XYZ file of C-alpha atoms in Angstrom:
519
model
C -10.763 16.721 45.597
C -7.251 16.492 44.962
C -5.517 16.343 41.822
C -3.973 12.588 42.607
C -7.701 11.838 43.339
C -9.465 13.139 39.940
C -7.779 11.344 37.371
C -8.063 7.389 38.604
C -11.691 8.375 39.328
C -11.756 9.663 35.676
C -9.769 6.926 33.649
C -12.304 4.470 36.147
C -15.401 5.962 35.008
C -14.335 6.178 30.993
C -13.188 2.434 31.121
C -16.555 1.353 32.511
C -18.442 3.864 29.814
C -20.662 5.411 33.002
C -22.978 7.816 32.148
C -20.825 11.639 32.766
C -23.989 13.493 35.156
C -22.284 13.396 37.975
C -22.056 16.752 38.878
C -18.519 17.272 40.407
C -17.530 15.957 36.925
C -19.554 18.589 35.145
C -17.961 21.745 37.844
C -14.607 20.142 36.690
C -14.758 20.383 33.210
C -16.366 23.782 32.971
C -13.281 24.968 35.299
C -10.911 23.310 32.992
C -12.415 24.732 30.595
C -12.575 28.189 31.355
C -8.487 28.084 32.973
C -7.449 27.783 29.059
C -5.314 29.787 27.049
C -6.306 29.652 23.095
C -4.001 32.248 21.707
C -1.473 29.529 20.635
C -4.878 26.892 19.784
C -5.791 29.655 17.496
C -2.367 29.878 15.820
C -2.572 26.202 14.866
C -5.739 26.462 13.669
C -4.866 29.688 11.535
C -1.816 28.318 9.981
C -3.642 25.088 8.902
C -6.582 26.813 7.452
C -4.284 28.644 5.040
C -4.815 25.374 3.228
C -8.477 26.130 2.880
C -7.930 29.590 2.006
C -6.197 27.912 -0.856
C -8.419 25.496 -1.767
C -11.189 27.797 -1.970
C -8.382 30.499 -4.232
C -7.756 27.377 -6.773
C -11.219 25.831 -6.760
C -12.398 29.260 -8.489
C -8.854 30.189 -10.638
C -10.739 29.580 -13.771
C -13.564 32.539 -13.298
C -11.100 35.236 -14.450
C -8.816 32.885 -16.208
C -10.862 31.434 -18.688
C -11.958 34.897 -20.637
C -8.246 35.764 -21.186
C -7.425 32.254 -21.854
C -10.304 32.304 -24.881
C -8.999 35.241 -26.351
C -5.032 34.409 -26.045
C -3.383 34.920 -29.395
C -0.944 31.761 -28.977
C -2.943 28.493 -30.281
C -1.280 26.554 -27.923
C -2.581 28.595 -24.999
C -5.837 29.267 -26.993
C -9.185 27.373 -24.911
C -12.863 26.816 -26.694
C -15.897 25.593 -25.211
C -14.359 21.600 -24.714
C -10.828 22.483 -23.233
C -12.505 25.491 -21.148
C -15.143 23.277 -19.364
C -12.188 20.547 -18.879
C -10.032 23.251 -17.367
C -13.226 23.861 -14.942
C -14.162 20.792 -13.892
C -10.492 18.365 -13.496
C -9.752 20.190 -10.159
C -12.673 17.973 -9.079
C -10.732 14.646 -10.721
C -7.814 15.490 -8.631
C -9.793 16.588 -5.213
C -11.064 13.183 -5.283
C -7.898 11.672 -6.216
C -6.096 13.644 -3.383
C -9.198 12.410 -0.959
C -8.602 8.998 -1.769
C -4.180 9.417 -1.255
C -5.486 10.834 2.622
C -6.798 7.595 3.596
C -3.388 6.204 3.683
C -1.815 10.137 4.505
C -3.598 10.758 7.667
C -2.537 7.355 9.073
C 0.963 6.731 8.180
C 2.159 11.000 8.047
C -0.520 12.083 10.633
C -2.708 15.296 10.181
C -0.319 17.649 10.073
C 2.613 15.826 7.712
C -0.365 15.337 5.325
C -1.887 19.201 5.262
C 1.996 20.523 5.103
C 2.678 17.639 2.280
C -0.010 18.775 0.182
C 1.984 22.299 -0.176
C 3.912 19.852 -2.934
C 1.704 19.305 -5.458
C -0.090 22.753 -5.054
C 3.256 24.704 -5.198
C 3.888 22.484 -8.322
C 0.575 23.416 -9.532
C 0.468 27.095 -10.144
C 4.116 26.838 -10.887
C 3.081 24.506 -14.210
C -0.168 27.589 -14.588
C 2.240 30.580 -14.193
C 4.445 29.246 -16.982
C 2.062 27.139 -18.921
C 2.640 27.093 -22.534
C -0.295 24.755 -23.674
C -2.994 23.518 -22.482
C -1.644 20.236 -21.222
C 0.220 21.921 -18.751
C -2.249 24.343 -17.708
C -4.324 20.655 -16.841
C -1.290 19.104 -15.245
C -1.462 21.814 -13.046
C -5.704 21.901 -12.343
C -5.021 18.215 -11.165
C -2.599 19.048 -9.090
C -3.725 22.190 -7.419
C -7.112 19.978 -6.893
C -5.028 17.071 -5.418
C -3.377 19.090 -3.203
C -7.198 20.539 -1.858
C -8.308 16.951 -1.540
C -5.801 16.255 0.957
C -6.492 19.692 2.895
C -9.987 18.656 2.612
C -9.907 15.311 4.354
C -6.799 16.474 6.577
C -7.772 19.878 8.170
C -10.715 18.933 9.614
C -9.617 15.849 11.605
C -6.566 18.000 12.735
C -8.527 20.915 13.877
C -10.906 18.791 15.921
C -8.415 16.667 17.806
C -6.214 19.696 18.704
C -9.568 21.668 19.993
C -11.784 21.494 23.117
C -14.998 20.918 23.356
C -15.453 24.986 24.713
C -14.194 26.002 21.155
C -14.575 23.211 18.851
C -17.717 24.301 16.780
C -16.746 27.347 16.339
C -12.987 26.318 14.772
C -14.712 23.872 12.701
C -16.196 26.361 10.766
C -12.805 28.027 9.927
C -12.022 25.918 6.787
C -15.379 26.833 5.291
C -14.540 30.633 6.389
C -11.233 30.544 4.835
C -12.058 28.641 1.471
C -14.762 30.893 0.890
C -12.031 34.340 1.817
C -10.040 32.724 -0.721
C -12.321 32.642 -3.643
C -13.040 36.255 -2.547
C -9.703 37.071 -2.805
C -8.929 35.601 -5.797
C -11.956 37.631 -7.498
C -10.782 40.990 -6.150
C -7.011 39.714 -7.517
C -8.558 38.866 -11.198
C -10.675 42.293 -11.399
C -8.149 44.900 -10.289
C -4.841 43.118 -10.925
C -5.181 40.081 -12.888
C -7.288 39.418 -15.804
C -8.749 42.093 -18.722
C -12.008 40.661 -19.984
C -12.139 40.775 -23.493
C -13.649 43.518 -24.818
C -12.820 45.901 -21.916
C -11.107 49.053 -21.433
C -10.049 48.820 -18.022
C -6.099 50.038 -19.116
C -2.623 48.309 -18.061
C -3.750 45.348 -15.935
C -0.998 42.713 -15.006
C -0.557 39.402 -16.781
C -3.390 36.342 -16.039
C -0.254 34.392 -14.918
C 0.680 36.589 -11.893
C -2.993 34.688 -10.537
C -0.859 31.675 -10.413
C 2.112 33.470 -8.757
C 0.047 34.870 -5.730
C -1.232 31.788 -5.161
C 1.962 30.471 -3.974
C 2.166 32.610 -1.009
C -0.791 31.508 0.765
C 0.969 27.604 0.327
C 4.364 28.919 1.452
C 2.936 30.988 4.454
C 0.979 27.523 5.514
C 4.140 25.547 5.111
C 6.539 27.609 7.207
C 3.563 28.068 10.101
C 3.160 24.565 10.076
C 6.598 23.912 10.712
C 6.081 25.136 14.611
C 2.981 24.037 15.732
C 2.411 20.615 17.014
C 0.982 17.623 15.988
C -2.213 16.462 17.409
C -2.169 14.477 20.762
C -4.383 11.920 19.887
C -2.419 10.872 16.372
C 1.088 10.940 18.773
C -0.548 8.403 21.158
C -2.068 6.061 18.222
C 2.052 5.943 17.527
C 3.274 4.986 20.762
C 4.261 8.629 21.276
C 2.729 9.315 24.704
C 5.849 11.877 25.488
C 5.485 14.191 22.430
C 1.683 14.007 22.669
C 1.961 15.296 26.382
C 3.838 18.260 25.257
C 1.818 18.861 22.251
C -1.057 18.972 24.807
C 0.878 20.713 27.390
C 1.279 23.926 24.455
C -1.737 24.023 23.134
C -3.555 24.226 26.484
C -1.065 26.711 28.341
C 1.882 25.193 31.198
C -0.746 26.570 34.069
C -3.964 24.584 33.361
C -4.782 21.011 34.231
C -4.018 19.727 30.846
C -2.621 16.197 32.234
C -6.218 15.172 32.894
C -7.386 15.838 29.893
C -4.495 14.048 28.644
C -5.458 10.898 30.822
C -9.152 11.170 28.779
C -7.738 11.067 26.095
C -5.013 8.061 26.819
C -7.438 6.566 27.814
C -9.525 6.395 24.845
C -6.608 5.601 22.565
C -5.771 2.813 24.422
C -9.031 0.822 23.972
C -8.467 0.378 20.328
C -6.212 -0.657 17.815
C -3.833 0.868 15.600
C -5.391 -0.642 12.333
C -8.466 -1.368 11.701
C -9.564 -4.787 11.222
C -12.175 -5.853 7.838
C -14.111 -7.860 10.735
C -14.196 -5.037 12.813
C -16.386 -2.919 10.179
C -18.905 -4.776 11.148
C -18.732 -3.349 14.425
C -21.732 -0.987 14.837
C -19.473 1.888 16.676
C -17.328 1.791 13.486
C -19.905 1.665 10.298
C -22.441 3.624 12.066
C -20.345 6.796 12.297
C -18.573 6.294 8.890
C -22.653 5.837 7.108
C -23.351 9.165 8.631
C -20.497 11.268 7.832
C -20.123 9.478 4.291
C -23.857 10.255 4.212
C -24.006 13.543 4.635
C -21.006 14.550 2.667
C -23.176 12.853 -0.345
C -26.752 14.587 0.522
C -24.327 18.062 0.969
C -23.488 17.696 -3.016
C -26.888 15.920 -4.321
C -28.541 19.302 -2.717
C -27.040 21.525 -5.902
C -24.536 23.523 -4.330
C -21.797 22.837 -6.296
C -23.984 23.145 -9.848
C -25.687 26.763 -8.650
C -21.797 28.328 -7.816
C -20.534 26.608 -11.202
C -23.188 27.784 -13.456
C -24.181 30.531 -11.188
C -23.618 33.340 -14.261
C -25.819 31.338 -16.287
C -28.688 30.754 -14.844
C -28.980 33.874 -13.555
C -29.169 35.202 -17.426
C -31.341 32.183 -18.437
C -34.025 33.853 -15.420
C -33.614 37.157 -16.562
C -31.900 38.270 -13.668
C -29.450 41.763 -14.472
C -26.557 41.619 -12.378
C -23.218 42.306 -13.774
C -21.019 39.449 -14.567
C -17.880 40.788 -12.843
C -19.667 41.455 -9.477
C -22.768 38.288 -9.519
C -19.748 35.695 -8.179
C -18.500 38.451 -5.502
C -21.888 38.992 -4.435
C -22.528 35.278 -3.539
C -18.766 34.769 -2.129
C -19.780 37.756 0.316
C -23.090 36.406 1.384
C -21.638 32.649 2.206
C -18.978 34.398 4.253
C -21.192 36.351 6.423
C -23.703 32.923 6.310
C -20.635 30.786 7.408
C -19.780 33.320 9.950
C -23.194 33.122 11.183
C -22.623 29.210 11.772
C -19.302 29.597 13.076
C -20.409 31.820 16.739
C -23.853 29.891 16.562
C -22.573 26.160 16.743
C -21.110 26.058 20.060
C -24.206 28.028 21.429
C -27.383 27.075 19.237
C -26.160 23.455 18.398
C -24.982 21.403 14.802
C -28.946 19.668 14.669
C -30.988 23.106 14.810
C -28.636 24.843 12.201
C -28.522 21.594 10.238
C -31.969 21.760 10.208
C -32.749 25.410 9.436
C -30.078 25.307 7.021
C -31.681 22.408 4.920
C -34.956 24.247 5.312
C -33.939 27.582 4.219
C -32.112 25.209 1.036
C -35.512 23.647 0.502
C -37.742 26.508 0.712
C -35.401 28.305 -1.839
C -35.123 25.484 -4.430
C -38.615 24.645 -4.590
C -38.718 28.569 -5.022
C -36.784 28.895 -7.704
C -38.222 25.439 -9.699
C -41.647 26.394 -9.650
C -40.368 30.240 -11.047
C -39.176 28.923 -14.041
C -41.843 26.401 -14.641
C -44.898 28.583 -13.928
C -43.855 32.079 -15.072
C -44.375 32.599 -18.795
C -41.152 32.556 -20.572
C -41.638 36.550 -22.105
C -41.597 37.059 -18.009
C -38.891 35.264 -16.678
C -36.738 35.487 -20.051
C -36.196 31.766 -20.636
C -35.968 30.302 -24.209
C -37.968 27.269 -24.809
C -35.547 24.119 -26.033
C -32.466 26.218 -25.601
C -29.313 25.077 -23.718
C -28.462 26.868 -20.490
C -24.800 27.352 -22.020
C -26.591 28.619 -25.319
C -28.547 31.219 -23.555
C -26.357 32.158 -21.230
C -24.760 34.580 -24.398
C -28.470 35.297 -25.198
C -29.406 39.445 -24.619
C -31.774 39.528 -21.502
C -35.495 40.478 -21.743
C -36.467 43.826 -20.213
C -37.149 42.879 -16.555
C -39.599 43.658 -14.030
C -39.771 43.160 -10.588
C -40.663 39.381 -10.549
C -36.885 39.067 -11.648
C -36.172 39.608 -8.201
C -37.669 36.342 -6.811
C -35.010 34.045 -8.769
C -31.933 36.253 -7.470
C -33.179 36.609 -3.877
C -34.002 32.291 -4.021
C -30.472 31.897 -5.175
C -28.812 33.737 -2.316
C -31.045 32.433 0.107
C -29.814 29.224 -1.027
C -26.426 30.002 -0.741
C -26.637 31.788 2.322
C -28.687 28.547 4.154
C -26.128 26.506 2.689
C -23.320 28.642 4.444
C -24.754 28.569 7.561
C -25.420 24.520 7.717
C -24.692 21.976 5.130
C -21.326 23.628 3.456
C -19.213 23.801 7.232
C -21.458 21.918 9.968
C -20.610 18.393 7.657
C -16.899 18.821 7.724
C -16.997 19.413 11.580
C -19.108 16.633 12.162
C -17.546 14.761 10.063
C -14.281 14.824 12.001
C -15.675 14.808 15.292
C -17.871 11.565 14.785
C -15.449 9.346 13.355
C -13.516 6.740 15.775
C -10.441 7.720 16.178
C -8.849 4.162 14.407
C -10.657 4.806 11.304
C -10.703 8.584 11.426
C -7.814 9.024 8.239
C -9.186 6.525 5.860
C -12.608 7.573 6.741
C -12.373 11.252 6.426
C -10.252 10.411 2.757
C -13.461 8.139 1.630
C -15.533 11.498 2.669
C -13.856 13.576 0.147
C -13.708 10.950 -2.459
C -17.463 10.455 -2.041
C -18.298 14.276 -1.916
C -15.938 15.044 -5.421
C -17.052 12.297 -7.361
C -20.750 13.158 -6.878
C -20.225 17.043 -7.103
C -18.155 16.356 -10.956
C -20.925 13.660 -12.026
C -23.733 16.247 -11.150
C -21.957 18.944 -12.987
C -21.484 16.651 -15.641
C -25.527 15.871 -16.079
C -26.408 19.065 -15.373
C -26.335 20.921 -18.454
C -27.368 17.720 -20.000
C -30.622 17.871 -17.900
C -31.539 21.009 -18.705
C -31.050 20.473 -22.534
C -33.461 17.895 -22.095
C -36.108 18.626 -19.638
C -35.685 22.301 -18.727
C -33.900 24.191 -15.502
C -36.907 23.458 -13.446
C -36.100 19.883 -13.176
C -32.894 19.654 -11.127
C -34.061 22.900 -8.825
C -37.089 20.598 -8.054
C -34.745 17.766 -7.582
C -32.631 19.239 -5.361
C -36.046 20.482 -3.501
C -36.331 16.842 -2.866
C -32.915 16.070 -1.707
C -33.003 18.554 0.949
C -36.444 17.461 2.424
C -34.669 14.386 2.716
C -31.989 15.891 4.410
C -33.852 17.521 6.900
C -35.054 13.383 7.485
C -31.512 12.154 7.578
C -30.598 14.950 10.354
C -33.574 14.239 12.379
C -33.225 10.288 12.392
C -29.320 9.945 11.929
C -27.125 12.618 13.340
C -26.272 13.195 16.860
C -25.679 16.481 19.053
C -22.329 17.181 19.738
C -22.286 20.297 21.030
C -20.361 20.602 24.027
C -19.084 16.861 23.871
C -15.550 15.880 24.136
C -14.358 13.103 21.221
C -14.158 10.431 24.290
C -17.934 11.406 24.971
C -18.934 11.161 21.110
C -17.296 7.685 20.822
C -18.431 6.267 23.750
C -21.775 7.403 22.543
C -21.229 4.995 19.167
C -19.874 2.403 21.228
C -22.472 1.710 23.903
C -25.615 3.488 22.288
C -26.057 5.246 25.318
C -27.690 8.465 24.910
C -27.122 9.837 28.594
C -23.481 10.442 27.025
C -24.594 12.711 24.521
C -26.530 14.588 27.598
């Protein structure tokens, strides 16, 4: 078949929504496929995931920070319990804020305007930390730092997806969990050797807790100047009327030698058949609520599950279960085992499929939270080294019990929990998120994702610790039990395979109902 040939018989068949078996189709797009050139795919990818590695760098900032903040000599700088939990937990305020500012972003900037915009307001960030001199400012610059991470959040994804191909897609996706979780890494090795000196220690000269601040900067300034050479994606060019640009944006992310113009065609093609805006009548419109339900869904289920309370009060409840692990390495320890977990996902998506990991990964969640719940409620306190009535913040400063080898069973459910989160629920819902969404309601969907997942992940640290106070630690671990036996529900009934599946194929999936598409 010639080349003049393939692509009326392609744009014919993706007007008419045909089912895609035909099998010179299929020997097609597996040659296409394999004729690409990713080196400069890769680079794209890599310079927009810097903003991840930075998001996961400031989500964490106030590990080291806050012990050398609590014992500052200045008043002004000085933080107690109230100010230190507020430093903690505004990041989240402004990730939500910055989630809600990418609905509009992503639509009127495109993808990558909105990822290199958000250097602003982070550079501005750790510029207001590195020379705070009160508190206010150290908070001006938590919002903004989190801000900027909302935007990533809601931005990266989408971008990464529409550049990709189906061949690579799953496996890219799981970059901006693999680089937000390098970054908290990093920033942990930064605060123990070269940052922060816990009070109390005698580690000798150790640089200022500022200099954190500092070397965050270059991680945002690195992104900023990549950014500045790679291309925007295709499919945002086209929704603009920019069918030139978005050729060559294709045509260098693909490599000159491979039949990219088809692909382009596909993807014309798709753009064409809907609007620039979306309508409030057209919300109605099964292939654009149904999509939005189940990525807003599952961004809300990913939170409800506890991930966000276990890394935030990780310390403590480890002490409040007796479990000895040194406070300086417990966070490392986790940030290592969700990076080889997410790793795990990342050369498993394109092969096993999102559904199976989704679904081992809320099982492994489950298993390990029903675990831990029915530790702390059945073992006798003198065992497990819980106080009766106590706080979990109060007894995180309480000296631990002698332990014995049942003291295992609450560290090894923890990090079983972490590490099924890692491989499933943390980067498998961003992917999906961007890859199901229609392309006309992609930006201010993926922005009303973040909002949704920030807002529930401060209110649930919020309640937490008042939760325990009040009914003991049990309760939320068998709560979030719950949540992800429901999750394992909401995969089976509600989410679609996409493995292998272009963003034409996955649309016209939503739109028709057709599963032979999805085939």
């Amino acid at each position: 078949m010639e080349p003049g040939t393939r692509e009326p018989l392609v744009r014919k068949m993706s007007s008419s929504y045909r089912t895609f078996p035909e099998s010179s189709v299929k020997r097609l797009d597996k040659e296409y496929l394999r004729s690409l050139h990713n080196k400069r795919l890769y680079l794209a990818v890599f310079a927009a995931v810097l903003g991840n590695f930075n998001f996961g760098f400031a989500l964490v900032y106030p590990s080291p920070v806050i012990p050398a903040l609590e014992a500052q000599r200045s008043p002004a700088l000085r933080l107690d319990q109230h100010t230190a939990s507020w430093f903690g937990s505004v990041f989240t305020l402004g990730a939500a804020a910055g989630g809600l500012s990418a609905m509009l972003l992503n639509d009127r900037l495109g993808r990558k305007l909105s990822i290199m915009f958000s250097a602003l307001p982070s550079a501005v960030g750790y510029a207001l930390m590195a020379g705070a001199q009160g508190i206010g400012m150290l908070l001006l610059g938590r919002v903004l730092t989190g801000y900027a991470g909302g935007v990533t959040s809601a931005s990266i994804p989408v971008y990464i997806s529409e550049i990709s191909h189906p061949g690579v897609r799953g496996m890219l996706g799981a970059c901006p969990q693999i680089m937000a979780v390098l970054g908290s890494l990093i920033l942990y090795v930064l605060g123990k050797y070269f940052g922060v000196q816990r009070p109390g220690s005698c580690r000798g000269l150790v640089l200022d807790w500022r200099w954190l601040a500092v070397a965050g900067e270059v991680p945002v300034l690195t992104m900023i100047v990549l950014l500045c050479f790679m291309p925007n994606s295709p499919r945002f060019l086209l929704s603009q009327g920019k069918d030139d640009e978005a050729l060559r944006s294709l045509c260098w992310l693909r490599g000159k030698d491979t039949d990219y113009a088809r692909e382009y065609e596909q993807i014309k093609d798709s753009v064409r058949k809907q609007s620039q805006r979306i309508s409030c009548a057209e919300i109605k419109d099964p292939f654009i609520y149904k999509p939005i339900l189940i990525a807003v869904g599952m961004r809300f289920l990913q939170q409800l599950s506890g991930v966000t309370c276990v890394l935030v009060y990780l310390q403590s409840i480890f002490k409040k279960t007796a479990v000895i692990l040194e406070p300086e390495y417990d966070a490392a320890l986790v940030g290592l085992v969700r990076l080889f977990s997410v790793a795990i996902a990342a050369v498993s998506m394109d092969k096993a499929g999102r559904k199976i990991l989704l679904f081992v990964s809320a099982g492994v969640m489950l298993v390990s939270n029903l675990t831990m719940g029915l530790y702390i409620h059945f073992v006798p306190p003198s065992q497990n080294g819980t106080i009766a009535n106590e706080t979990l913040v109060s007894s995180a400063n309480l000296p631990a019990e002698p332990t014995n080898y049942i003291t295992l069973i609450p560290l090894l459910a923890t990090m079983f929990f972490i590490m099924g989160y890692a491989m499933g629920w943390g980067p498998i819902t961003w992917l999906l998120m961007s890859e199901i969404l229609p392309l006309k309601a992609r930006g201010v969907a993926s922005g009303l994702c973040v909002v949704v997942s920030w807002l529930t992940a401060f209110t649930l640290t919020q309640f937490f610790l008042r939760v325990v106070d009040a009914f003991g630690l049990e309760v939320p671990f068998l709560f979030f039990a719950v949540i992800c036996a429901g999750n394992i529900l909401f995969t089976g009934c509600c989410v679609p395979e996409t493995k292998g599946r272009s963003l034409e194929q996955i649309e016209a999936f939503f739109r028709t109902g057709r599963r032979s598409f999805m085939r």
